[in-house]
JSON list of C-alpha atoms in Angstrom, two decimals:
[
{"chain": "A", "resi": 4, "resn": "MET", "atom": "CA", "xyz": [-5.04, 10.76, 2.31]},
{"chain": "A", "resi": 5, "resn": "PHE", "atom": "CA", "xyz": [-5.16, 7.96, -0.21]},
{"chain": "A", "resi": 6, "resn": "CYS", "atom": "CA", "xyz": [-5.22, 8.33, -3.98]},
{"chain": "A", "resi": 7, "resn": "TYR", "atom": "CA", "xyz": [-5.97, 5.46, -6.35]},
{"chain": "A", "resi": 8, "resn": "ALA", "atom": "CA", "xyz": [-3.88, 4.51, -9.36]},
{"chain": "A", "resi": 9, "resn": "LYS", "atom": "CA", "xyz": [-6.16, 2.77, -11.86]},
{"chain": "A", "resi": 10, "resn": "GLN", "atom": "CA", "xyz": [-3.72, -0.01, -12.69]},
{"chain": "A", "resi": 11, "resn": "LEU", "atom": "CA", "xyz": [-2.74, -3.22, -10.87]},
{"chain": "A", "resi": 12, "resn": "GLU", "atom": "CA", "xyz": [0.81, -3.32, -9.58]},
{"chain": "A", "resi": 13, "resn": "TYR", "atom": "CA", "xyz": [1.26, -6.45, -11.74]},
{"chain": "A", "resi": 14, "resn": "PRO", "atom": "CA", "xyz": [-1.24, -7.65, -14.35]},
{"chain": "A", "resi": 15, "resn": "VAL", "atom": "CA", "xyz": [-3.62, -10.53, -13.53]},
{"chain": "A", "resi": 16, "resn": "ARG", "atom": "CA", "xyz": [-4.77, -12.63, -16.53]},
{"chain": "A", "resi": 17, "resn": "ILE", "atom": "CA", "xyz": [-6.46, -15.91, -15.59]},
{"chain": "A", "resi": 18, "resn": "LYS", "atom": "CA", "xyz": [-7.49, -17.92, -18.63]},
{"chain": "A", "resi": 19, "resn": "ASN", "atom": "CA", "xyz": [-9.11, -20.90, -16.88]},
{"chain": "A", "resi": 20, "resn": "CYS", "atom": "CA", "xyz": [-11.61, -20.70, -14.04]},
{"chain": "A", "resi": 21, "resn": "ASN", "atom": "CA", "xyz": [-10.67, -22.72, -10.98]},
{"chain": "A", "resi": 22, "resn": "PRO", "atom": "CA", "xyz": [-12.96, -22.36, -7.96]},
{"chain": "A", "resi": 23, "resn": "ARG", "atom": "CA", "xyz": [-10.93, -24.87, -5.92]},
{"chain": "A", "resi": 24, "resn": "LEU", "atom": "CA", "xyz": [-7.84, -22.71, -6.32]},
{"chain": "A", "resi": 25, "resn": "ALA", "atom": "CA", "xyz": [-9.90, -19.62, -5.49]},
{"chain": "A", "resi": 26, "resn": "SER", "atom": "CA", "xyz": [-10.87, -21.21, -2.15]},
{"chain": "A", "resi": 27, "resn": "ALA", "atom": "CA", "xyz": [-7.19, -21.38, -1.27]},
{"chain": "A", "resi": 28, "resn": "ILE", "atom": "CA", "xyz": [-6.11, -18.04, -2.74]},
{"chain": "A", "resi": 29, "resn": "ILE", "atom": "CA", "xyz": [-8.81, -16.20, -0.80]},
{"chain": "A", "resi": 30, "resn": "THR", "atom": "CA", "xyz": [-6.78, -16.75, 2.35]},
{"chain": "A", "resi": 31, "resn": "GLN", "atom": "CA", "xyz": [-4.25, -14.26, 1.01]},
{"chain": "A", "resi": 32, "resn": "TYR", "atom": "CA", "xyz": [-7.10, -11.72, 0.83]},
{"chain": "A", "resi": 33, "resn": "GLY", "atom": "CA", "xyz": [-8.74, -11.95, 4.26]},
{"chain": "A", "resi": 34, "resn": "GLY", "atom": "CA", "xyz": [-6.87, -14.68, 6.10]},
{"chain": "A", "resi": 35, "resn": "PRO", "atom": "CA", "xyz": [-4.48, -14.47, 9.08]},
{"chain": "A", "resi": 36, "resn": "ASP", "atom": "CA", "xyz": [-1.37, -13.75, 6.98]},
{"chain": "A", "resi": 37, "resn": "GLY", "atom": "CA", "xyz": [-3.15, -12.04, 4.11]},
{"chain": "A", "resi": 38, "resn": "GLU", "atom": "CA", "xyz": [-2.81, -8.62, 2.54]},
{"chain": "A", "resi": 39, "resn": "LEU", "atom": "CA", "xyz": [-5.70, -6.99, 4.40]},
{"chain": "A", "resi": 40, "resn": "GLY", "atom": "CA", "xyz": [-4.04, -7.84, 7.70]},
{"chain": "A", "resi": 41, "resn": "ALA", "atom": "CA", "xyz": [-0.71, -6.65, 6.37]},
{"chain": "A", "resi": 42, "resn": "SER", "atom": "CA", "xyz": [-2.12, -3.30, 5.22]},
{"chain": "A", "resi": 43, "resn": "LEU", "atom": "CA", "xyz": [-3.87, -2.62, 8.51]},
{"chain": "A", "resi": 44, "resn": "ARG", "atom": "CA", "xyz": [-0.86, -3.75, 10.51]},
{"chain": "A", "resi": 45, "resn": "TYR", "atom": "CA", "xyz": [1.59, -1.33, 8.84]},
{"chain": "A", "resi": 46, "resn": "LEU", "atom": "CA", "xyz": [-0.86, 1.56, 8.48]},
{"chain": "A", "resi": 47, "resn": "SER", "atom": "CA", "xyz": [-1.80, 1.29, 12.16]},
{"chain": "A", "resi": 48, "resn": "GLN", "atom": "CA", "xyz": [1.68, 0.71, 13.61]},
{"chain": "A", "resi": 49, "resn": "ARG", "atom": "CA", "xyz": [3.21, 3.71, 11.81]},
{"chain": "A", "resi": 50, "resn": "PHE", "atom": "CA", "xyz": [1.52, 6.18, 14.20]},
{"chain": "A", "resi": 51, "resn": "SER", "atom": "CA", "xyz": [3.68, 5.12, 17.13]},
{"chain": "A", "resi": 52, "resn": "MET", "atom": "CA", "xyz": [7.01, 4.79, 15.32]},
{"chain": "A", "resi": 53, "resn": "PRO", "atom": "CA", "xyz": [9.63, 7.20, 16.72]},
{"chain": "A", "resi": 54, "resn": "PHE", "atom": "CA", "xyz": [11.75, 7.80, 13.58]},
{"chain": "A", "resi": 55, "resn": "ASP", "atom": "CA", "xyz": [11.01, 9.37, 10.18]},
{"chain": "A", "resi": 56, "resn": "GLU", "atom": "CA", "xyz": [12.56, 6.36, 8.42]},
{"chain": "A", "resi": 57, "resn": "ALA", "atom": "CA", "xyz": [10.08, 4.03, 10.16]},
{"chain": "A", "resi": 58, "resn": "LYS", "atom": "CA", "xyz": [7.07, 6.30, 9.62]},
{"chain": "A", "resi": 59, "resn": "GLY", "atom": "CA", "xyz": [7.86, 6.54, 5.93]},
{"chain": "A", "resi": 60, "resn": "THR", "atom": "CA", "xyz": [8.66, 2.85, 5.48]},
{"chain": "A", "resi": 61, "resn": "LEU", "atom": "CA", "xyz": [5.53, 1.57, 7.25]},
{"chain": "A", "resi": 62, "resn": "THR", "atom": "CA", "xyz": [3.36, 4.08, 5.38]},
{"chain": "A", "resi": 63, "resn": "ASP", "atom": "CA", "xyz": [4.77, 3.02, 2.00]},
{"chain": "A", "resi": 64, "resn": "ILE", "atom": "CA", "xyz": [4.68, -0.71, 2.77]},
{"chain": "A", "resi": 65, "resn": "GLY", "atom": "CA", "xyz": [1.09, -0.47, 4.06]},
{"chain": "A", "resi": 66, "resn": "THR", "atom": "CA", "xyz": [0.11, 1.37, 0.90]},
{"chain": "A", "resi": 67, "resn": "GLU", "atom": "CA", "xyz": [1.72, -1.29, -1.30]},
{"chain": "A", "resi": 68, "resn": "GLU", "atom": "CA", "xyz": [-0.08, -4.04, 0.65]},
{"chain": "A", "resi": 69, "resn": "LEU", "atom": "CA", "xyz": [-3.39, -2.43, -0.31]},
{"chain": "A", "resi": 70, "resn": "GLY", "atom": "CA", "xyz": [-2.20, -2.78, -3.92]},
{"chain": "A", "resi": 71, "resn": "HIS", "atom": "CA", "xyz": [-1.48, -6.46, -3.24]},
{"chain": "A", "resi": 72, "resn": "LEU", "atom": "CA", "xyz": [-4.98, -6.83, -1.73]},
{"chain": "A", "resi": 73, "resn": "GLU", "atom": "CA", "xyz": [-6.35, -5.55, -5.00]},
{"chain": "A", "resi": 74, "resn": "MET", "atom": "CA", "xyz": [-4.37, -8.11, -7.02]},
{"chain": "A", "resi": 75, "resn": "ILE", "atom": "CA", "xyz": [-5.57, -11.00, -4.85]},
{"chain": "A", "resi": 76, "resn": "GLY", "atom": "CA", "xyz": [-9.13, -9.75, -5.24]},
{"chain": "A", "resi": 77, "resn": "ALA", "atom": "CA", "xyz": [-8.61, -9.68, -9.00]},
{"chain": "A", "resi": 78, "resn": "LEU", "atom": "CA", "xyz": [-7.28, -13.26, -8.87]},
{"chain": "A", "resi": 79, "resn": "VAL", "atom": "CA", "xyz": [-10.30, -14.56, -6.95]},
{"chain": "A", "resi": 80, "resn": "HIS", "atom": "CA", "xyz": [-12.64, -12.62, -9.23]},
{"chain": "A", "resi": 81, "resn": "GLN", "atom": "CA", "xyz": [-11.09, -14.04, -12.40]},
{"chain": "A", "resi": 82, "resn": "LEU", "atom": "CA", "xyz": [-10.82, -17.59, -11.04]},
{"chain": "A", "resi": 83, "resn": "THR", "atom": "CA", "xyz": [-14.54, -17.69, -10.31]},
{"chain": "A", "resi": 84, "resn": "ARG", "atom": "CA", "xyz": [-16.18, -15.98, -13.24]},
{"chain": "A", "resi": 85, "resn": "ASN", "atom": "CA", "xyz": [-18.69, -17.84, -15.46]},
{"chain": "A", "resi": 86, "resn": "LEU", "atom": "CA", "xyz": [-19.12, -20.83, -13.15]},
{"chain": "A", "resi": 87, "resn": "THR", "atom": "CA", "xyz": [-21.86, -23.39, -13.72]},
{"chain": "A", "resi": 88, "resn": "PRO", "atom": "CA", "xyz": [-23.56, -24.85, -10.61]},
{"chain": "A", "resi": 89, "resn": "GLU", "atom": "CA", "xyz": [-21.83, -28.16, -11.35]},
{"chain": "A", "resi": 90, "resn": "GLU", "atom": "CA", "xyz": [-18.42, -26.46, -11.39]},
{"chain": "A", "resi": 91, "resn": "VAL", "atom": "CA", "xyz": [-19.19, -24.76, -8.06]},
{"chain": "A", "resi": 92, "resn": "VAL", "atom": "CA", "xyz": [-19.96, -28.09, -6.39]},
{"chain": "A", "resi": 93, "resn": "ALA", "atom": "CA", "xyz": [-17.16, -30.01, -8.12]},
{"chain": "A", "resi": 94, "resn": "GLY", "atom": "CA", "xyz": [-14.66, -27.35, -7.05]},
{"chain": "A", "resi": 95, "resn": "GLY", "atom": "CA", "xyz": [-15.58, -27.59, -3.38]},
{"chain": "A", "resi": 96, "resn": "PHE", "atom": "CA", "xyz": [-16.65, -23.95, -3.63]},
{"chain": "A", "resi": 97, "resn": "ASP", "atom": "CA", "xyz": [-20.29, -24.44, -2.61]},
{"chain": "A", "resi": 98, "resn": "ALA", "atom": "CA", "xyz": [-19.97, -23.33, 1.03]},
{"chain": "A", "resi": 99, "resn": "TYR", "atom": "CA", "xyz": [-18.44, -19.99, 0.02]},
{"chain": "A", "resi": 100, "resn": "PHE", "atom": "CA", "xyz": [-20.80, -19.65, -2.94]},
{"chain": "A", "resi": 101, "resn": "VAL", "atom": "CA", "xyz": [-23.98, -19.98, -0.90]},
{"chain": "A", "resi": 102, "resn": "ASP", "atom": "CA", "xyz": [-23.02, -16.91, 1.19]},
{"chain": "A", "resi": 103, "resn": "HIS", "atom": "CA", "xyz": [-21.13, -14.81, -1.35]},
{"chain": "A", "resi": 104, "resn": "THR", "atom": "CA", "xyz": [-21.74, -16.28, -4.84]},
{"chain": "A", "resi": 105, "resn": "THR", "atom": "CA", "xyz": [-18.82, -14.99, -6.92]},
{"chain": "A", "resi": 106, "resn": "GLY", "atom": "CA", "xyz": [-18.39, -11.89, -4.79]},
{"chain": "A", "resi": 107, "resn": "VAL", "atom": "CA", "xyz": [-15.03, -11.29, -3.13]},
{"chain": "A", "resi": 108, "resn": "TYR", "atom": "CA", "xyz": [-15.34, -11.48, 0.66]},
{"chain": "A", "resi": 109, "resn": "PRO", "atom": "CA", "xyz": [-12.46, -11.02, 3.14]},
{"chain": "A", "resi": 110, "resn": "GLN", "atom": "CA", "xyz": [-12.09, -14.41, 4.80]},
{"chain": "A", "resi": 111, "resn": "GLY", "atom": "CA", "xyz": [-9.46, -17.08, 5.29]},
{"chain": "A", "resi": 112, "resn": "ALA", "atom": "CA", "xyz": [-9.49, -20.40, 3.44]},
{"chain": "A", "resi": 113, "resn": "SER", "atom": "CA", "xyz": [-11.15, -22.04, 6.44]},
{"chain": "A", "resi": 114, "resn": "GLY", "atom": "CA", "xyz": [-14.08, -19.62, 6.20]},
{"chain": "A", "resi": 115, "resn": "THR", "atom": "CA", "xyz": [-13.08, -17.47, 9.18]},
{"chain": "A", "resi": 116, "resn": "PRO", "atom": "CA", "xyz": [-13.98, -13.84, 8.39]},
{"chain": "A", "resi": 117, "resn": "PHE", "atom": "CA", "xyz": [-11.19, -11.30, 8.62]},
{"chain": "A", "resi": 118, "resn": "THR", "atom": "CA", "xyz": [-10.70, -9.92, 12.12]},
{"chain": "A", "resi": 119, "resn": "ALA", "atom": "CA", "xyz": [-8.26, -7.46, 13.69]},
{"chain": "A", "resi": 120, "resn": "ALA", "atom": "CA", "xyz": [-7.39, -10.32, 16.06]},
{"chain": "A", "resi": 121, "resn": "MET", "atom": "CA", "xyz": [-5.16, -11.44, 13.17]},
{"chain": "A", "resi": 122, "resn": "MET", "atom": "CA", "xyz": [-2.86, -8.47, 13.78]},
{"chain": "A", "resi": 123, "resn": "GLN", "atom": "CA", "xyz": [-1.39, -6.45, 16.59]},
{"chain": "A", "resi": 124, "resn": "SER", "atom": "CA", "xyz": [-0.33, -2.84, 17.07]},
{"chain": "A", "resi": 125, "resn": "THR", "atom": "CA", "xyz": [1.28, -2.52, 20.48]},
{"chain": "A", "resi": 126, "resn": "GLY", "atom": "CA", "xyz": [2.77, 0.97, 20.35]},
{"chain": "A", "resi": 127, "resn": "ASP", "atom": "CA", "xyz": [6.22, -0.45, 21.06]},
{"chain": "A", "resi": 128, "resn": "PRO", "atom": "CA", "xyz": [8.41, -0.15, 17.94]},
{"chain": "A", "resi": 129, "resn": "ILE", "atom": "CA", "xyz": [10.55, -3.25, 18.56]},
{"chain": "A", "resi": 130, "resn": "THR", "atom": "CA", "xyz": [7.54, -5.44, 19.30]},
{"chain": "A", "resi": 131, "resn": "ASP", "atom": "CA", "xyz": [5.66, -4.13, 16.29]},
{"chain": "A", "resi": 132, "resn": "LEU", "atom": "CA", "xyz": [8.60, -4.64, 13.92]},
{"chain": "A", "resi": 133, "resn": "ASN", "atom": "CA", "xyz": [9.01, -8.19, 15.22]},
{"chain": "A", "resi": 134, "resn": "GLU", "atom": "CA", "xyz": [5.33, -8.82, 14.59]},
{"chain": "A", "resi": 135, "resn": "ASP", "atom": "CA", "xyz": [5.78, -7.53, 11.04]},
{"chain": "A", "resi": 136, "resn": "MET", "atom": "CA", "xyz": [8.66, -9.94, 10.46]},
{"chain": "A", "resi": 137, "resn": "ALA", "atom": "CA", "xyz": [6.67, -12.83, 11.88]},
{"chain": "A", "resi": 138, "resn": "ALA", "atom": "CA", "xyz": [3.74, -12.10, 9.57]},
{"chain": "A", "resi": 139, "resn": "GLU", "atom": "CA", "xyz": [5.98, -11.64, 6.51]},
{"chain": "A", "resi": 140, "resn": "GLY", "atom": "CA", "xyz": [7.97, -14.73, 7.47]},
{"chain": "A", "resi": 141, "resn": "THR", "atom": "CA", "xyz": [5.17, -16.96, 6.26]},
{"chain": "A", "resi": 142, "resn": "THR", "atom": "CA", "xyz": [5.83, -15.67, 2.75]},
{"chain": "A", "resi": 143, "resn": "ILE", "atom": "CA", "xyz": [9.58, -16.12, 2.77]},
{"chain": "B", "resi": 19, "resn": "MET", "atom": "CA", "xyz": [-4.49, 13.39, -18.61]},
{"chain": "B", "resi": 20, "resn": "ALA", "atom": "CA", "xyz": [-7.00, 11.35, -20.57]},
{"chain": "B", "resi": 21, "resn": "ASP", "atom": "CA", "xyz": [-4.80, 8.29, -20.11]},
{"chain": "B", "resi": 22, "resn": "GLN", "atom": "CA", "xyz": [-5.57, 8.30, -16.43]},
{"chain": "B", "resi": 23, "resn": "VAL", "atom": "CA", "xyz": [-9.30, 8.56, -16.94]},
{"chain": "B", "resi": 24, "resn": "ILE", "atom": "CA", "xyz": [-9.74, 5.93, -19.61]},
{"chain": "B", "resi": 25, "resn": "THR", "atom": "CA", "xyz": [-8.02, 2.57, -19.13]},
{"chain": "B", "resi": 26, "resn": "ARG", "atom": "CA", "xyz": [-5.75, 2.28, -22.13]},
{"chain": "B", "resi": 27, "resn": "LYS", "atom": "CA", "xyz": [-3.67, -0.54, -23.59]},
{"chain": "B", "resi": 28, "resn": "ARG", "atom": "CA", "xyz": [-0.63, -1.10, -21.46]},
{"chain": "B", "resi": 29, "resn": "CYS", "atom": "CA", "xyz": [2.83, -2.35, -22.33]},
{"chain": "B", "resi": 30, "resn": "THR", "atom": "CA", "xyz": [5.49, -3.93, -20.15]},
{"chain": "B", "resi": 31, "resn": "ALA", "atom": "CA", "xyz": [7.08, -0.56, -19.37]},
{"chain": "B", "resi": 32, "resn": "ASP", "atom": "CA", "xyz": [3.82, 0.68, -17.83]},
{"chain": "B", "resi": 33, "resn": "TYR", "atom": "CA", "xyz": [4.25, -1.93, -15.10]},
{"chain": "B", "resi": 34, "resn": "ALA", "atom": "CA", "xyz": [8.05, -2.17, -14.96]},
{"chain": "B", "resi": 35, "resn": "TYR", "atom": "CA", "xyz": [8.90, 1.51, -14.43]},
{"chain": "B", "resi": 36, "resn": "PRO", "atom": "CA", "xyz": [6.46, 2.19, -11.57]},
{"chain": "B", "resi": 37, "resn": "PHE", "atom": "CA", "xyz": [7.51, -1.06, -9.90]},
{"chain": "B", "resi": 38, "resn": "ALA", "atom": "CA", "xyz": [11.19, -0.10, -10.07]},
{"chain": "B", "resi": 39, "resn": "GLN", "atom": "CA", "xyz": [10.41, 3.43, -8.89]},
{"chain": "B", "resi": 40, "resn": "TRP", "atom": "CA", "xyz": [8.39, 2.06, -5.96]},
{"chain": "B", "resi": 41, "resn": "ASP", "atom": "CA", "xyz": [11.13, -0.38, -4.89]},
{"chain": "B", "resi": 42, "resn": "LEU", "atom": "CA", "xyz": [13.68, 2.43, -4.94]},
{"chain": "B", "resi": 43, "resn": "ARG", "atom": "CA", "xyz": [11.32, 4.56, -2.91]},
{"chain": "B", "resi": 44, "resn": "LEU", "atom": "CA", "xyz": [11.16, 1.88, -0.21]},
{"chain": "B", "resi": 45, "resn": "TYR", "atom": "CA", "xyz": [14.96, 1.71, -0.18]},
{"chain": "B", "resi": 46, "resn": "LEU", "atom": "CA", "xyz": [15.27, 5.50, 0.08]},
{"chain": "B", "resi": 47, "resn": "ASP", "atom": "CA", "xyz": [12.86, 5.52, 3.05]},
{"chain": "B", "resi": 48, "resn": "THR", "atom": "CA", "xyz": [15.63, 3.92, 5.12]},
{"chain": "B", "resi": 49, "resn": "HIS", "atom": "CA", "xyz": [18.62, 5.33, 3.19]},
{"chain": "B", "resi": 50, "resn": "PRO", "atom": "CA", "xyz": [17.62, 8.96, 2.62]},
{"chain": "B", "resi": 51, "resn": "ASP", "atom": "CA", "xyz": [21.12, 10.21, 1.81]},
{"chain": "B", "resi": 52, "resn": "ASP", "atom": "CA", "xyz": [22.19, 7.55, -0.68]},
{"chain": "B", "resi": 53, "resn": "ARG", "atom": "CA", "xyz": [23.14, 9.74, -3.65]},
{"chain": "B", "resi": 54, "resn": "GLU", "atom": "CA", "xyz": [23.39, 6.89, -6.12]},
{"chain": "B", "resi": 55, "resn": "ALA", "atom": "CA", "xyz": [19.88, 5.73, -5.28]},
{"chain": "B", "resi": 56, "resn": "LEU", "atom": "CA", "xyz": [18.57, 9.28, -5.41]},
{"chain": "B", "resi": 57, "resn": "ALA", "atom": "CA", "xyz": [20.09, 9.79, -8.85]},
{"chain": "B", "resi": 58, "resn": "TYR", "atom": "CA", "xyz": [18.66, 6.48, -10.10]},
{"chain": "B", "resi": 59, "resn": "PHE", "atom": "CA", "xyz": [15.22, 7.38, -8.76]},
{"chain": "B", "resi": 60, "resn": "ARG", "atom": "CA", "xyz": [15.41, 10.70, -10.54]},
{"chain": "B", "resi": 61, "resn": "THR", "atom": "CA", "xyz": [16.37, 8.97, -13.81]},
{"chain": "B", "resi": 62, "resn": "LEU", "atom": "CA", "xyz": [13.47, 6.52, -13.54]},
{"chain": "B", "resi": 63, "resn": "CYS", "atom": "CA", "xyz": [10.99, 9.32, -12.77]},
{"chain": "B", "resi": 64, "resn": "GLU", "atom": "CA", "xyz": [12.20, 11.28, -15.79]},
{"chain": "B", "resi": 65, "resn": "LYS", "atom": "CA", "xyz": [11.73, 8.22, -18.02]},
{"chain": "B", "resi": 66, "resn": "MET", "atom": "CA", "xyz": [8.17, 7.77, -16.80]},
{"chain": "B", "resi": 67, "resn": "PRO", "atom": "CA", "xyz": [6.81, 10.68, -14.77]},
{"chain": "B", "resi": 68, "resn": "ASP", "atom": "CA", "xyz": [3.36, 10.97, -13.15]},
{"chain": "B", "resi": 69, "resn": "THR", "atom": "CA", "xyz": [3.24, 7.40, -11.89]},
{"chain": "B", "resi": 70, "resn": "TYR", "atom": "CA", "xyz": [1.80, 6.33, -8.54]},
{"chain": "B", "resi": 71, "resn": "ALA", "atom": "CA", "xyz": [5.36, 5.69, -7.38]},
{"chain": "B", "resi": 72, "resn": "CYS", "atom": "CA", "xyz": [6.77, 9.14, -8.16]},
{"chain": "B", "resi": 73, "resn": "HIS", "atom": "CA", "xyz": [3.75, 10.98, -6.84]},
{"chain": "B", "resi": 74, "resn": "GLY", "atom": "CA", "xyz": [4.58, 13.54, -4.21]},
{"chain": "B", "resi": 75, "resn": "THR", "atom": "CA", "xyz": [8.26, 12.64, -3.90]},
{"chain": "B", "resi": 76, "resn": "MET", "atom": "CA", "xyz": [10.21, 14.92, -6.23]},
{"chain": "B", "resi": 77, "resn": "ALA", "atom": "CA", "xyz": [11.33, 18.29, -4.91]},
{"chain": "B", "resi": 78, "resn": "PRO", "atom": "CA", "xyz": [9.86, 21.07, -7.10]},
{"chain": "B", "resi": 79, "resn": "ASP", "atom": "CA", "xyz": [13.28, 22.55, -7.83]},
{"chain": "B", "resi": 80, "resn": "GLY", "atom": "CA", "xyz": [14.65, 19.14, -8.74]},
{"chain": "B", "resi": 81, "resn": "THR", "atom": "CA", "xyz": [17.32, 18.99, -6.02]},
{"chain": "B", "resi": 82, "resn": "CYS", "atom": "CA", "xyz": [18.39, 15.50, -5.27]},
{"chain": "B", "resi": 83, "resn": "ASP", "atom": "CA", "xyz": [20.75, 15.34, -2.30]},
{"chain": "B", "resi": 84, "resn": "HIS", "atom": "CA", "xyz": [18.29, 14.01, 0.26]},
{"chain": "B", "resi": 85, "resn": "TRP", "atom": "CA", "xyz": [15.06, 11.98, 0.33]},
{"chain": "B", "resi": 86, "resn": "HIS", "atom": "CA", "xyz": [12.68, 14.57, 1.72]},
{"chain": "B", "resi": 87, "resn": "TRP", "atom": "CA", "xyz": [9.62, 12.33, 1.56]},
{"chain": "B", "resi": 88, "resn": "ILE", "atom": "CA", "xyz": [10.24, 10.92, 5.06]},
{"chain": "B", "resi": 89, "resn": "GLU", "atom": "CA", "xyz": [10.71, 14.31, 6.75]},
{"chain": "B", "resi": 90, "resn": "GLY", "atom": "CA", "xyz": [8.32, 15.22, 9.52]},
{"chain": "B", "resi": 91, "resn": "PRO", "atom": "CA", "xyz": [5.92, 16.33, 10.65]},
{"chain": "B", "resi": 92, "resn": "TRP", "atom": "CA", "xyz": [3.73, 13.51, 9.36]},
{"chain": "B", "resi": 93, "resn": "PRO", "atom": "CA", "xyz": [0.02, 14.22, 8.83]},
{"chain": "B", "resi": 94, "resn": "TRP", "atom": "CA", "xyz": [-1.18, 12.57, 12.04]},
{"chain": "B", "resi": 95, "resn": "GLU", "atom": "CA", "xyz": [1.10, 14.74, 14.19]},
{"chain": "B", "resi": 96, "resn": "PHE", "atom": "CA", "xyz": [-0.14, 17.91, 15.89]},
{"chain": "B", "resi": 97, "resn": "GLU", "atom": "CA", "xyz": [2.42, 20.17, 14.22]},
{"chain": "B", "resi": 98, "resn": "ALA", "atom": "CA", "xyz": [1.34, 19.13, 10.74]},
{"chain": "B", "resi": 99, "resn": "ASN", "atom": "CA", "xyz": [-2.18, 20.46, 11.17]},
{"chain": "B", "resi": 100, "resn": "ALA", "atom": "CA", "xyz": [-1.61, 24.20, 11.40]},
{"chain": "B", "resi": 101, "resn": "ILE", "atom": "CA", "xyz": [-3.58, 26.34, 8.97]},
{"chain": "B", "resi": 102, "resn": "ASP", "atom": "CA", "xyz": [-2.21, 29.75, 7.99]},
{"chain": "B", "resi": 103, "resn": "GLY", "atom": "CA", "xyz": [0.57, 29.13, 10.50]},
{"chain": "B", "resi": 104, "resn": "LYS", "atom": "CA", "xyz": [-1.82, 28.71, 13.43]},
{"chain": "B", "resi": 105, "resn": "ILE", "atom": "CA", "xyz": [-2.59, 25.57, 15.40]},
{"chain": "B", "resi": 106, "resn": "CYS", "atom": "CA", "xyz": [-5.12, 27.13, 17.76]},
{"chain": "B", "resi": 107, "resn": "SER", "atom": "CA", "xyz": [-8.17, 28.72, 16.15]},
{"chain": "B", "resi": 108, "resn": "CYS", "atom": "CA", "xyz": [-9.52, 30.47, 19.23]},
{"chain": "B", "resi": 109, "resn": "ASN", "atom": "CA", "xyz": [-9.07, 34.21, 19.64]},
{"chain": "B", "resi": 110, "resn": "ASP", "atom": "CA", "xyz": [-9.43, 34.27, 23.41]},
{"chain": "B", "resi": 111, "resn": "SER", "atom": "CA", "xyz": [-6.49, 36.23, 24.85]},
{"chain": "B", "resi": 112, "resn": "CYS", "atom": "CA", "xyz": [-6.34, 34.18, 28.05]},
{"chain": "B", "resi": 113, "resn": "CYS", "atom": "CA", "xyz": [-6.16, 30.92, 26.09]},
{"chain": "B", "resi": 114, "resn": "ASP", "atom": "CA", "xyz": [-2.89, 29.08, 26.66]},
{"chain": "B", "resi": 115, "resn": "CYS", "atom": "CA", "xyz": [-2.42, 28.80, 22.94]},
{"chain": "B", "resi": 116, "resn": "GLN", "atom": "CA", "xyz": [-2.32, 32.55, 22.47]},
{"chain": "B", "resi": 117, "resn": "LYS", "atom": "CA", "xyz": [0.13, 32.98, 25.34]},
{"chain": "B", "resi": 118, "resn": "GLY", "atom": "CA", "xyz": [2.41, 30.36, 23.83]},
{"chain": "B", "resi": 119, "resn": "GLY", "atom": "CA", "xyz": [2.31, 32.17, 20.51]},
{"chain": "B", "resi": 120, "resn": "ARG", "atom": "CA", "xyz": [0.75, 29.20, 18.74]}
]
């Protein structure tokens, strides 16, 4: 079961709106190496892990990734509040805006909606752990 | 607690302690018998209890020689879903479950 702690893991305080930056940051929300993919990857792979250490680790990491998803959502939300139509166009944000306005929608920067094709859960622990490292490797 | 219902003013410690507790929790998931880490986790949870990071991890009697959080069965496993000690809810005497004493 999942409980919700009503606090971000780290505070998000964006003083200046920046829709152009939001168009890039959104990829960490619903893009191929983003937090939604990370959460689903770990929370799905844990079922077929053979050892308690792995079950616990993947459960806790997957849970934390949901917390990261929330922070990225907060970032996009704060970067795009109070936009004028001119700012939307000037920021190259018009294509996203016409479908989602200032709502937060899980997609990559290129506009591709999130899909489970961005992750894998093979049932083989070594393969799955390698896939985790490959996905995290983009951050390192 | 009212603090958890109404979003209140937060200070640095409100973010720092849970973050440290959570990081230690991840370490203990793969090092469940590390006594130094267990003691440090206990210290952090005493300094700020009831956080999302401590939740469900401390043994009720406070013993701290092993990280029990990772112990099975995990919720998705068959054995974890017995109610009142029984996995099979049928009362049919020729059911395999009854014969196996489950």
